[in-house]
Amino acid sequence: MVEPALIKAAQAGDREALVALLREIEHQVYRTAYYLLNNEQDALDASQDALIRIYTKIGSYEEKAQFRTWVQRIVTNICIDKFRRKKPSVSIEEHEMVFQAGDNVETEVLSAYAAEEIREAIGKLPEHHRTVVVLRYLQDFSYNEIADSLNLPLNTVKSYLFRARQQLQVLLHDYQKGGVRG
């Protein structure tokens, strides 16, 4: 949670407060961008764009909405714009798995596969469903905060989440049965 005093100082032109504010939110901004765009480089680009926009628009932030809702609206809009401009592509990345001494290797491997399956399933959702899932389950937004961030009616948010959960259940069906994707 960002301190209101830090936000006020940043709005008043305190450069150090603004830098501290951006550093405090940069991980959350990147995480949202990564799950929406499903690509590390695109997420880094979107995060940078979002942080620059926050930097330049901090003076326009009004306390009508929570600060994190305002930030998420900026990130989400940038990601949606990038998603619409870019044709879907497949990211080929090598991931290293590092195991701590004494950890249960089997559990670590299964957890890594589960996380990857879930991330891929979220990436297959339609844009509007993916956005509400990321905000709800990865950023822990309430339904009302999602509605405010995306400028949607509350019932639409609930409907999107319901449909997204149904789609995820279908996409993760093989995994839930202990099967392997083929």
mmCIF file of C-alpha atoms in Angstrom:
data_model
loop_
_atom_site.group_PDB
_atom_site.id
_atom_site.type_symbol
_atom_site.label_atom_id
_atom_site.label_comp_id
_atom_site.label_asym_id
_atom_site.label_seq_id
_atom_site.Cartn_x
_atom_site.Cartn_y
_atom_site.Cartn_z
ATOM 1 C CA MET A 1 0.000 0.000 0.000
ATOM 2 C CA VAL A 2 1.432 3.331 -1.043
ATOM 3 C CA GLU A 3 1.525 5.998 1.634
ATOM 4 C CA PRO A 4 -0.820 8.912 0.842
ATOM 5 C CA ALA A 5 1.875 11.347 2.015
ATOM 6 C CA LEU A 6 4.247 9.983 -0.630
ATOM 7 C CA ILE A 7 1.622 10.490 -3.338
ATOM 8 C CA LYS A 8 0.917 14.055 -2.168
ATOM 9 C CA ALA A 9 4.644 14.875 -2.083
ATOM 10 C CA ALA A 10 5.079 13.488 -5.600
ATOM 11 C CA GLN A 11 2.130 15.541 -6.822
ATOM 12 C CA ALA A 12 3.607 18.634 -5.182
ATOM 13 C CA GLY A 13 6.727 18.247 -7.322
ATOM 14 C CA ASP A 14 9.057 16.467 -4.875
ATOM 15 C CA ARG A 15 11.281 14.577 -7.322
ATOM 16 C CA GLU A 16 12.663 12.191 -4.679
ATOM 17 C CA ALA A 17 9.135 11.293 -3.559
ATOM 18 C CA LEU A 18 8.124 10.659 -7.158
ATOM 19 C CA VAL A 19 11.100 8.364 -7.737
ATOM 20 C CA ALA A 20 10.360 6.522 -4.471
ATOM 21 C CA LEU A 21 6.718 6.185 -5.507
ATOM 22 C CA LEU A 22 7.626 4.750 -8.911
ATOM 23 C CA ARG A 23 10.054 2.294 -7.330
ATOM 24 C CA GLU A 24 7.377 1.171 -4.905
ATOM 25 C CA ILE A 25 4.869 0.369 -7.649
ATOM 26 C CA GLU A 26 7.164 -0.879 -10.432
ATOM 27 C CA HIS A 27 6.934 -4.578 -9.467
ATOM 28 C CA GLN A 28 3.131 -4.483 -9.376
ATOM 29 C CA VAL A 29 3.064 -2.666 -12.729
ATOM 30 C CA TYR A 30 5.395 -5.227 -14.329
ATOM 31 C CA ARG A 31 3.473 -8.174 -12.896
ATOM 32 C CA THR A 32 0.205 -6.933 -14.342
ATOM 33 C CA ALA A 33 1.808 -6.226 -17.711
ATOM 34 C CA TYR A 34 3.463 -9.642 -17.819
ATOM 35 C CA TYR A 35 0.271 -11.554 -17.165
ATOM 36 C CA LEU A 36 -1.712 -9.475 -19.618
ATOM 37 C CA LEU A 37 0.841 -9.624 -22.442
ATOM 38 C CA ASN A 38 2.310 -13.050 -21.688
ATOM 39 C CA ASN A 39 5.759 -11.961 -22.893
ATOM 40 C CA GLU A 40 8.662 -10.656 -20.825
ATOM 41 C CA GLN A 41 9.951 -8.096 -23.333
ATOM 42 C CA ASP A 42 6.491 -6.721 -24.082
ATOM 43 C CA ALA A 43 5.811 -6.529 -20.334
ATOM 44 C CA LEU A 44 9.034 -4.600 -19.767
ATOM 45 C CA ASP A 45 8.112 -2.175 -22.561
ATOM 46 C CA ALA A 46 4.562 -1.741 -21.247
ATOM 47 C CA SER A 47 5.834 -1.275 -17.690
ATOM 48 C CA GLN A 48 8.236 1.405 -18.822
ATOM 49 C CA ASP A 49 5.485 3.168 -20.769
ATOM 50 C CA ALA A 50 3.155 2.960 -17.765
ATOM 51 C CA LEU A 51 5.752 4.312 -15.335
ATOM 52 C CA ILE A 52 6.526 7.183 -17.704
ATOM 53 C CA ARG A 53 2.828 7.965 -18.021
ATOM 54 C CA ILE A 54 2.417 7.862 -14.227
ATOM 55 C CA TYR A 55 5.478 10.133 -13.913
ATOM 56 C CA THR A 56 4.036 12.675 -16.323
ATOM 57 C CA LYS A 57 0.407 12.426 -15.147
ATOM 58 C CA ILE A 58 0.837 12.217 -11.360
ATOM 59 C CA GLY A 59 -0.468 15.777 -11.116
ATOM 60 C CA SER A 60 -3.762 14.720 -12.681
ATOM 61 C CA TYR A 61 -4.404 11.957 -10.136
ATOM 62 C CA GLU A 62 -7.481 12.786 -8.093
ATOM 63 C CA GLU A 63 -8.390 10.967 -4.930
ATOM 64 C CA LYS A 64 -11.757 9.966 -6.364
ATOM 65 C CA ALA A 65 -10.284 6.507 -6.975
ATOM 66 C CA GLN A 66 -7.678 4.603 -5.001
ATOM 67 C CA PHE A 67 -4.138 5.201 -6.229
ATOM 68 C CA ARG A 68 -3.585 1.536 -7.103
ATOM 69 C CA THR A 69 -6.811 1.531 -9.131
ATOM 70 C CA TRP A 70 -5.586 4.583 -11.039
ATOM 71 C CA VAL A 71 -2.212 2.914 -11.669
ATOM 72 C CA GLN A 72 -3.821 -0.347 -12.821
ATOM 73 C CA ARG A 73 -6.078 1.531 -15.215
ATOM 74 C CA ILE A 74 -3.000 3.085 -16.822
ATOM 75 C CA VAL A 75 -1.143 -0.246 -17.057
ATOM 76 C CA THR A 76 -4.168 -2.112 -18.351
ATOM 77 C CA ASN A 77 -4.905 0.485 -21.031
ATOM 78 C CA ILE A 78 -1.294 0.444 -22.239
ATOM 79 C CA CYS A 79 -1.316 -3.364 -22.375
ATOM 80 C CA ILE A 80 -4.613 -3.447 -24.237
ATOM 81 C CA ASP A 81 -3.217 -0.960 -26.767
ATOM 82 C CA LYS A 82 -0.078 -3.074 -27.228
ATOM 83 C CA PHE A 83 -2.141 -6.238 -27.510
ATOM 84 C CA ARG A 84 -4.328 -4.748 -30.224
ATOM 85 C CA ARG A 85 -1.365 -3.426 -32.222
ATOM 86 C CA LYS A 86 0.650 -6.613 -32.075
ATOM 87 C CA LYS A 87 -0.183 -9.868 -33.732
ATOM 88 C CA PRO A 88 0.016 -12.801 -31.346
ATOM 89 C CA SER A 89 3.440 -14.392 -31.258
ATOM 90 C CA VAL A 90 4.966 -17.340 -29.528
ATOM 91 C CA SER A 91 7.650 -16.556 -26.992
ATOM 92 C CA ILE A 92 10.472 -19.058 -26.945
ATOM 93 C CA GLU A 93 12.274 -18.615 -23.670
ATOM 94 C CA GLU A 94 14.530 -20.913 -21.718
ATOM 95 C CA HIS A 95 13.669 -21.109 -18.038
ATOM 96 C CA GLU A 96 16.127 -22.308 -15.458
ATOM 97 C CA MET A 97 14.861 -24.147 -12.438
ATOM 98 C CA VAL A 98 17.039 -23.616 -9.402
ATOM 99 C CA PHE A 99 16.482 -25.894 -6.449
ATOM 100 C CA GLN A 100 17.469 -25.073 -2.909
ATOM 101 C CA ALA A 101 19.382 -27.704 -0.973
ATOM 102 C CA GLY A 102 16.980 -29.841 1.027
ATOM 103 C CA ASP A 103 13.916 -28.956 -1.055
ATOM 104 C CA ASN A 104 11.727 -31.696 -2.430
ATOM 105 C CA VAL A 105 12.708 -31.688 -6.105
ATOM 106 C CA GLU A 106 9.536 -33.477 -7.216
ATOM 107 C CA THR A 107 7.334 -30.881 -5.500
ATOM 108 C CA GLU A 108 9.369 -28.054 -7.030
ATOM 109 C CA VAL A 109 9.083 -29.523 -10.524
ATOM 110 C CA LEU A 110 5.328 -30.117 -10.175
ATOM 111 C CA SER A 111 4.830 -26.579 -8.847
ATOM 112 C CA ALA A 112 6.794 -25.136 -11.765
ATOM 113 C CA TYR A 113 4.720 -27.131 -14.263
ATOM 114 C CA ALA A 114 1.473 -26.111 -12.555
ATOM 115 C CA ALA A 115 2.443 -22.434 -12.621
ATOM 116 C CA GLU A 116 3.391 -22.690 -16.297
ATOM 117 C CA GLU A 117 0.117 -24.480 -17.170
ATOM 118 C CA ILE A 118 -1.903 -21.810 -15.371
ATOM 119 C CA ARG A 119 0.077 -18.956 -16.974
ATOM 120 C CA GLU A 120 -0.428 -20.477 -20.430
ATOM 121 C CA ALA A 121 -4.143 -21.016 -19.770
ATOM 122 C CA ILE A 122 -4.557 -17.391 -18.668
ATOM 123 C CA GLY A 123 -2.716 -16.325 -21.822
ATOM 124 C CA LYS A 124 -5.268 -18.180 -23.972
ATOM 125 C CA LEU A 125 -8.232 -16.298 -22.512
ATOM 126 C CA PRO A 126 -9.838 -13.497 -24.520
ATOM 127 C CA GLU A 127 -8.357 -10.107 -23.679
ATOM 128 C CA HIS A 128 -11.238 -8.889 -21.474
ATOM 129 C CA HIS A 129 -11.381 -12.152 -19.502
ATOM 130 C CA ARG A 130 -7.608 -12.266 -19.053
ATOM 131 C CA THR A 131 -7.600 -8.694 -17.757
ATOM 132 C CA VAL A 132 -10.196 -9.318 -15.042
ATOM 133 C CA VAL A 133 -8.498 -12.590 -13.995
ATOM 134 C CA VAL A 134 -5.127 -10.854 -13.634
ATOM 135 C CA LEU A 135 -6.590 -7.991 -11.627
ATOM 136 C CA ARG A 136 -8.689 -10.274 -9.396
ATOM 137 C CA TYR A 137 -6.406 -13.202 -8.713
ATOM 138 C CA LEU A 138 -2.909 -11.852 -9.274
ATOM 139 C CA GLN A 139 -3.336 -8.262 -8.087
ATOM 140 C CA ASP A 140 -6.010 -9.096 -5.476
ATOM 141 C CA PHE A 141 -8.407 -6.388 -6.615
ATOM 142 C CA SER A 142 -11.978 -6.422 -5.357
ATOM 143 C CA TYR A 143 -14.787 -6.612 -7.906
ATOM 144 C CA ASN A 144 -15.491 -2.911 -7.359
ATOM 145 C CA GLU A 145 -11.828 -1.986 -7.883
ATOM 146 C CA ILE A 146 -11.788 -3.956 -11.136
ATOM 147 C CA ALA A 147 -14.951 -2.218 -12.286
ATOM 148 C CA ASP A 148 -13.381 1.166 -11.487
ATOM 149 C CA SER A 149 -10.053 0.281 -13.146
ATOM 150 C CA LEU A 150 -11.641 -0.919 -16.360
ATOM 151 C CA ASN A 151 -14.586 1.479 -16.333
ATOM 152 C CA LEU A 152 -17.033 -1.424 -16.489
ATOM 153 C CA PRO A 153 -20.315 -2.102 -14.688
ATOM 154 C CA LEU A 154 -19.909 -4.369 -11.648
ATOM 155 C CA ASN A 155 -22.149 -7.064 -13.140
ATOM 156 C CA THR A 156 -20.020 -7.146 -16.292
ATOM 157 C CA VAL A 157 -16.927 -7.770 -14.166
ATOM 158 C CA LYS A 158 -18.701 -10.602 -12.357
ATOM 159 C CA SER A 159 -19.839 -12.075 -15.661
ATOM 160 C CA TYR A 160 -16.338 -11.877 -17.167
ATOM 161 C CA LEU A 161 -14.839 -13.578 -14.112
ATOM 162 C CA PHE A 162 -17.465 -16.308 -14.182
ATOM 163 C CA ARG A 163 -16.856 -17.001 -17.869
ATOM 164 C CA ALA A 164 -13.083 -16.803 -17.430
ATOM 165 C CA ARG A 165 -13.194 -19.391 -14.623
ATOM 166 C CA GLN A 166 -15.265 -21.666 -16.844
ATOM 167 C CA GLN A 167 -12.768 -21.282 -19.679
ATOM 168 C CA LEU A 168 -9.823 -21.901 -17.344
ATOM 169 C CA GLN A 169 -11.495 -25.028 -16.057
ATOM 170 C CA VAL A 170 -11.779 -26.342 -19.615
ATOM 171 C CA LEU A 171 -8.217 -25.295 -20.494
ATOM 172 C CA LEU A 172 -6.814 -26.922 -17.350
ATOM 173 C CA HIS A 173 -8.955 -30.070 -17.594
ATOM 174 C CA ASP A 174 -6.056 -32.365 -18.555
ATOM 175 C CA TYR A 175 -3.865 -30.964 -15.820
ATOM 176 C CA GLN A 176 -6.573 -31.380 -13.171
ATOM 177 C CA LYS A 177 -6.877 -35.053 -14.077
ATOM 178 C CA GLY A 178 -3.139 -35.503 -13.681
ATOM 179 C CA GLY A 179 -2.652 -35.766 -17.403
ATOM 180 C CA VAL A 180 -0.104 -34.189 -19.622
ATOM 181 C CA ARG A 181 -0.895 -31.870 -22.479
ATOM 182 C CA GLY A 182 -0.513 -33.501 -25.815
#
